[in-house]
């Protein structure tokens, strides 16, 4: 926590969040934390609302998410293990309720790459591959991200207990590849945006095609109202 600059998580959240928020119509984002002891009783949670309101975890815009994140950091105690599956399953429950093609869900996970529930996370991803959702994992910090590369599934399709994912739904991006040596500035937002979003269009289309969902008719083109100005002389 530095009062004068964002930490690595904050930088990644703002940079990547500002890229993907343009694809959301109402700009209301549920923001969840995982791996912390929560007040008042210190129970460990892997699926808690950053804004402290489990009934309504939505934050307005990336600014709202950032505010909730920093407020949460002051209230909770970071604590292991680091389990991904509960948050993936949380989003999967929403995605499972909307299969008509009217909505598509993107889960952004920002992590230092440590994962304690690899087997359960693989299972969650294999299950989620049948749903209208994608997962973007942004790795922050200097750690080895072998586990995240494995979840990405670009080289070997992810599988769990003999079942393979129906489609690739995970994109992994190591944030350190996009920041300067001081760690304070993104070198190229355009390159970061390109790599973060690289696989989303095909993942989205593959879900729709397999289910035979056709695009809705395009709305009629916008025509601005005509104002007739009458003058009398």
CSV table of C-alpha atoms in Angstrom, one decimal:
chain,number,residue,atom,x,y,z
A,1,UNK,CA,0.0,0.0,0.0
A,2,UNK,CA,1.6,3.2,-1.2
A,3,UNK,CA,-0.3,6.5,-0.9
A,4,UNK,CA,1.4,7.9,-4.0
A,5,UNK,CA,1.1,5.0,-6.5
A,6,UNK,CA,-0.9,1.9,-7.2
A,7,UNK,CA,0.4,-1.5,-6.2
A,8,UNK,CA,0.9,-4.2,-8.8
A,9,UNK,CA,-2.7,-5.5,-8.3
A,10,UNK,CA,-4.2,-2.0,-8.5
A,11,UNK,CA,-2.2,-1.3,-11.7
A,12,UNK,CA,-3.3,-4.6,-13.3
A,13,UNK,CA,-6.9,-4.1,-12.2
A,14,UNK,CA,-7.1,-0.6,-13.6
A,15,UNK,CA,-5.2,-1.3,-16.9
A,16,UNK,CA,-7.1,-4.5,-17.7
A,17,UNK,CA,-10.4,-3.4,-16.2
A,18,UNK,CA,-10.4,-0.3,-18.4
A,19,UNK,CA,-9.9,-2.5,-21.4
A,20,UNK,CA,-12.7,-4.9,-20.8
A,21,UNK,CA,-15.3,-2.5,-19.1
A,22,UNK,CA,-16.2,-1.1,-22.5
A,23,UNK,CA,-17.9,-4.4,-23.4
A,24,UNK,CA,-20.3,-4.1,-20.4
A,25,UNK,CA,-23.5,-2.1,-21.0
A,26,UNK,CA,-24.3,-1.0,-17.4
A,27,UNK,CA,-20.8,-0.9,-16.0
A,28,UNK,CA,-21.8,-2.7,-12.8
A,29,UNK,CA,-19.2,-5.3,-11.9
A,30,UNK,CA,-19.5,-7.8,-9.0
A,31,UNK,CA,-16.0,-7.8,-7.4
A,32,UNK,CA,-14.9,-10.7,-5.3
A,33,UNK,CA,-11.9,-11.5,-3.2
A,34,UNK,CA,-10.4,-14.9,-2.3
A,35,UNK,CA,-7.9,-16.0,0.3
A,36,UNK,CA,-8.5,-13.8,3.4
A,37,UNK,CA,-9.7,-13.8,7.0
A,38,UNK,CA,-12.9,-11.7,7.2
A,39,UNK,CA,-14.1,-9.6,10.2
A,40,UNK,CA,-15.5,-9.9,12.7
A,41,UNK,CA,-14.8,-13.6,13.4
A,42,UNK,CA,-11.7,-14.2,11.3
A,43,UNK,CA,-13.2,-16.9,9.1
A,44,UNK,CA,-11.2,-17.7,6.0
A,45,UNK,CA,-13.1,-17.1,2.7
A,46,UNK,CA,-12.4,-17.7,-0.9
A,47,UNK,CA,-15.5,-15.9,-2.2
A,48,UNK,CA,-16.2,-12.6,-0.5
A,49,UNK,CA,-17.6,-9.3,-1.8
A,50,UNK,CA,-14.9,-6.7,-1.9
A,51,UNK,CA,-17.5,-4.0,-1.1
A,52,UNK,CA,-18.5,-5.9,2.1
A,53,UNK,CA,-22.0,-6.5,0.8
A,54,UNK,CA,-22.6,-10.2,-0.1
A,55,UNK,CA,-26.2,-9.5,-1.2
A,56,UNK,CA,-25.0,-6.9,-3.7
A,57,UNK,CA,-21.3,-7.2,-4.6
A,58,UNK,CA,-21.7,-4.9,-7.6
A,59,UNK,CA,-19.4,-1.9,-8.0
A,60,UNK,CA,-19.9,1.0,-10.4
A,61,UNK,CA,-17.2,1.0,-13.0
A,62,UNK,CA,-13.6,0.3,-12.6
A,63,UNK,CA,-13.3,3.2,-10.2
A,64,UNK,CA,-15.9,1.5,-8.0
A,65,UNK,CA,-14.0,-1.7,-8.1
A,66,UNK,CA,-10.7,0.0,-7.2
A,67,UNK,CA,-12.4,1.8,-4.3
A,68,UNK,CA,-13.9,-1.5,-3.0
A,69,UNK,CA,-10.5,-3.3,-3.4
A,70,UNK,CA,-8.5,-0.7,-1.3
A,71,UNK,CA,-11.3,-0.5,1.3
A,72,UNK,CA,-11.3,-4.3,1.6
A,73,UNK,CA,-7.5,-4.4,2.0
A,74,UNK,CA,-7.8,-2.3,5.1
A,75,UNK,CA,-10.5,-4.6,6.6
A,76,UNK,CA,-9.4,-8.2,5.8
A,77,UNK,CA,-6.3,-10.2,6.7
A,78,UNK,CA,-4.7,-11.8,3.6
A,79,UNK,CA,-4.6,-15.5,4.3
A,80,UNK,CA,-3.9,-18.8,2.6
A,81,UNK,CA,-4.6,-21.2,1.0
A,82,UNK,CA,-5.3,-19.7,-2.4
A,83,UNK,CA,-8.3,-21.4,-3.9
A,84,UNK,CA,-9.6,-20.4,-7.4
A,85,UNK,CA,-12.5,-22.8,-7.7
A,86,UNK,CA,-15.0,-21.0,-5.5
A,87,UNK,CA,-14.9,-17.8,-7.5
A,88,UNK,CA,-15.0,-19.7,-10.9
A,89,UNK,CA,-18.0,-21.6,-9.6
A,90,UNK,CA,-19.6,-18.4,-8.5
A,91,UNK,CA,-19.5,-16.9,-12.0
A,92,UNK,CA,-20.5,-20.3,-13.5
A,93,UNK,CA,-23.7,-20.3,-11.5
A,94,UNK,CA,-24.7,-17.0,-13.2
A,95,UNK,CA,-23.6,-18.2,-16.6
A,96,UNK,CA,-25.6,-21.5,-16.2
A,97,UNK,CA,-28.8,-19.5,-15.8
A,98,UNK,CA,-28.4,-17.6,-19.1
A,99,UNK,CA,-27.9,-20.0,-22.0
A,100,UNK,CA,-29.9,-18.3,-24.7
A,101,UNK,CA,-27.0,-16.2,-26.0
A,102,UNK,CA,-28.3,-13.0,-24.5
A,103,UNK,CA,-25.4,-12.7,-22.1
A,104,UNK,CA,-21.7,-13.8,-22.0
A,105,UNK,CA,-19.7,-13.6,-18.8
A,106,UNK,CA,-16.0,-12.8,-18.5
A,107,UNK,CA,-14.2,-13.5,-15.2
A,108,UNK,CA,-11.0,-11.5,-14.6
A,109,UNK,CA,-8.7,-13.1,-12.0
A,110,UNK,CA,-5.7,-11.1,-10.8
A,111,UNK,CA,-3.2,-13.4,-9.0
A,112,UNK,CA,0.4,-13.8,-7.9
A,113,UNK,CA,0.2,-17.3,-9.5
A,114,UNK,CA,0.1,-19.3,-6.3
A,115,UNK,CA,-2.8,-21.8,-6.4
A,116,UNK,CA,-3.7,-24.4,-3.7
A,117,UNK,CA,-6.7,-26.2,-5.4
A,118,UNK,CA,-5.3,-27.0,-8.8
A,119,UNK,CA,-7.4,-30.2,-9.2
A,120,UNK,CA,-10.6,-28.5,-8.2
A,121,UNK,CA,-9.9,-25.5,-10.4
A,122,UNK,CA,-9.3,-27.7,-13.4
A,123,UNK,CA,-12.6,-29.4,-12.7
A,124,UNK,CA,-14.4,-26.0,-12.4
A,125,UNK,CA,-12.9,-24.9,-15.7
A,126,UNK,CA,-13.9,-28.1,-17.5
A,127,UNK,CA,-17.4,-27.7,-16.2
A,128,UNK,CA,-17.5,-24.0,-17.1
A,129,UNK,CA,-16.3,-24.7,-20.7
A,130,UNK,CA,-19.9,-25.7,-21.5
A,131,UNK,CA,-21.2,-22.3,-20.3
A,132,UNK,CA,-21.2,-18.8,-21.9
A,133,UNK,CA,-18.1,-17.6,-20.0
A,134,UNK,CA,-14.4,-16.9,-20.4
A,135,UNK,CA,-11.7,-16.4,-17.8
A,136,UNK,CA,-8.8,-13.9,-18.1
A,137,UNK,CA,-6.0,-14.6,-15.6
A,138,UNK,CA,-3.6,-11.7,-15.1
A,139,UNK,CA,-0.4,-12.7,-13.2
A,140,UNK,CA,1.3,-10.1,-11.1
A,141,UNK,CA,4.8,-10.2,-9.5
A,142,UNK,CA,8.0,-12.1,-10.3
A,143,UNK,CA,6.8,-15.7,-9.6
A,144,UNK,CA,6.9,-18.6,-12.0
A,145,UNK,CA,3.5,-18.9,-13.6
A,146,UNK,CA,3.7,-22.6,-14.7
A,147,UNK,CA,0.3,-23.4,-13.1
A,148,UNK,CA,-1.4,-20.5,-14.8
A,149,UNK,CA,0.1,-21.5,-18.2
A,150,UNK,CA,-1.3,-25.0,-17.6
A,151,UNK,CA,-4.7,-23.5,-16.9
A,152,UNK,CA,-4.5,-21.4,-20.1
A,153,UNK,CA,-4.6,-24.7,-22.1
A,154,UNK,CA,-3.1,-23.3,-25.3
A,155,UNK,CA,-0.5,-26.1,-25.5
A,156,UNK,CA,-2.5,-28.9,-23.9
A,157,UNK,CA,-6.3,-28.8,-23.6
A,158,UNK,CA,-7.2,-28.7,-19.9
A,159,UNK,CA,-8.8,-31.9,-18.5
A,160,UNK,CA,-10.1,-33.2,-15.2
A,161,UNK,CA,-10.6,-36.9,-14.3
A,162,UNK,CA,-10.5,-37.9,-17.9
A,163,UNK,CA,-12.9,-35.2,-19.2
A,164,UNK,CA,-11.5,-32.6,-21.5
A,165,UNK,CA,-12.7,-29.0,-21.6
A,166,UNK,CA,-15.3,-28.6,-24.4
A,167,UNK,CA,-13.4,-25.5,-25.6
A,168,UNK,CA,-10.6,-23.3,-24.4
A,169,UNK,CA,-12.0,-20.6,-22.1
A,170,UNK,CA,-8.9,-19.3,-20.3
A,171,UNK,CA,-6.4,-16.6,-21.4
A,172,UNK,CA,-3.3,-16.0,-19.2
A,173,UNK,CA,-1.3,-12.8,-19.4
A,174,UNK,CA,1.8,-12.1,-17.2
A,175,UNK,CA,1.5,-8.4,-16.3
A,176,UNK,CA,5.3,-8.0,-15.8
A,177,UNK,CA,5.7,-8.3,-19.6
A,178,UNK,CA,3.9,-5.0,-20.1
A,179,UNK,CA,5.4,-2.7,-17.5
A,180,UNK,CA,8.6,-0.8,-17.3
A,181,UNK,CA,11.6,-1.7,-15.0
A,182,UNK,CA,10.4,0.6,-12.2
A,183,UNK,CA,7.1,-1.4,-12.2
A,184,UNK,CA,5.1,1.8,-12.1
A,185,UNK,CA,4.0,2.3,-15.8
A,186,UNK,CA,2.4,0.2,-18.4
A,187,UNK,CA,4.6,0.4,-21.5
A,188,UNK,CA,1.9,-0.1,-24.1
A,189,UNK,CA,-1.8,-0.2,-23.2
A,190,UNK,CA,-2.5,-1.2,-26.8
A,191,UNK,CA,-0.3,-4.3,-26.7
A,192,UNK,CA,-1.8,-5.2,-23.3
A,193,UNK,CA,-5.3,-4.8,-24.6
A,194,UNK,CA,-4.5,-6.9,-27.7
A,195,UNK,CA,-3.1,-9.8,-25.6
A,196,UNK,CA,-5.8,-9.7,-22.9
A,197,UNK,CA,-8.6,-9.8,-25.5
A,198,UNK,CA,-6.7,-12.1,-28.0
A,199,UNK,CA,-8.8,-15.2,-27.4
A,200,UNK,CA,-12.2,-13.8,-26.2
A,201,UNK,CA,-13.8,-13.3,-29.7
A,202,UNK,CA,-13.1,-16.9,-30.8
A,203,UNK,CA,-14.2,-18.2,-27.3
A,204,UNK,CA,-17.4,-16.2,-27.6
A,205,UNK,CA,-18.1,-17.3,-31.1
A,206,UNK,CA,-17.3,-21.0,-30.5
A,207,UNK,CA,-19.9,-21.1,-27.7
A,208,UNK,CA,-22.6,-19.5,-29.9
A,209,UNK,CA,-21.8,-21.6,-33.0
A,210,UNK,CA,-21.8,-25.0,-31.1
A,211,UNK,CA,-25.3,-24.1,-29.8
A,212,UNK,CA,-26.6,-22.7,-33.0
A,213,UNK,CA,-27.3,-19.3,-31.6
A,214,UNK,CA,-27.6,-16.7,-34.3
A,215,UNK,CA,-27.0,-13.0,-33.8
A,216,UNK,CA,-30.0,-10.9,-33.1
A,217,UNK,CA,-31.1,-8.6,-35.9
A,218,UNK,CA,-29.0,-5.4,-35.9
A,219,UNK,CA,-31.0,-2.4,-34.5
A,220,UNK,CA,-31.9,0.2,-37.1
A,221,UNK,CA,-29.2,2.8,-37.7
A,222,UNK,CA,-29.5,5.9,-35.5
A,223,UNK,CA,-30.9,8.9,-37.2
A,224,UNK,CA,-30.6,12.2,-35.3
A,225,UNK,CA,-33.8,14.2,-34.8
A,226,UNK,CA,-34.3,16.9,-37.4
A,227,UNK,CA,-35.0,20.4,-36.0
A,228,UNK,CA,-36.6,22.7,-38.4
A,229,UNK,CA,-35.9,26.3,-37.6
A,230,UNK,CA,-38.5,28.7,-38.9
A,231,UNK,CA,-37.8,32.4,-39.1
A,232,UNK,CA,-40.2,35.1,-40.0
A,233,UNK,CA,-39.0,38.4,-41.4
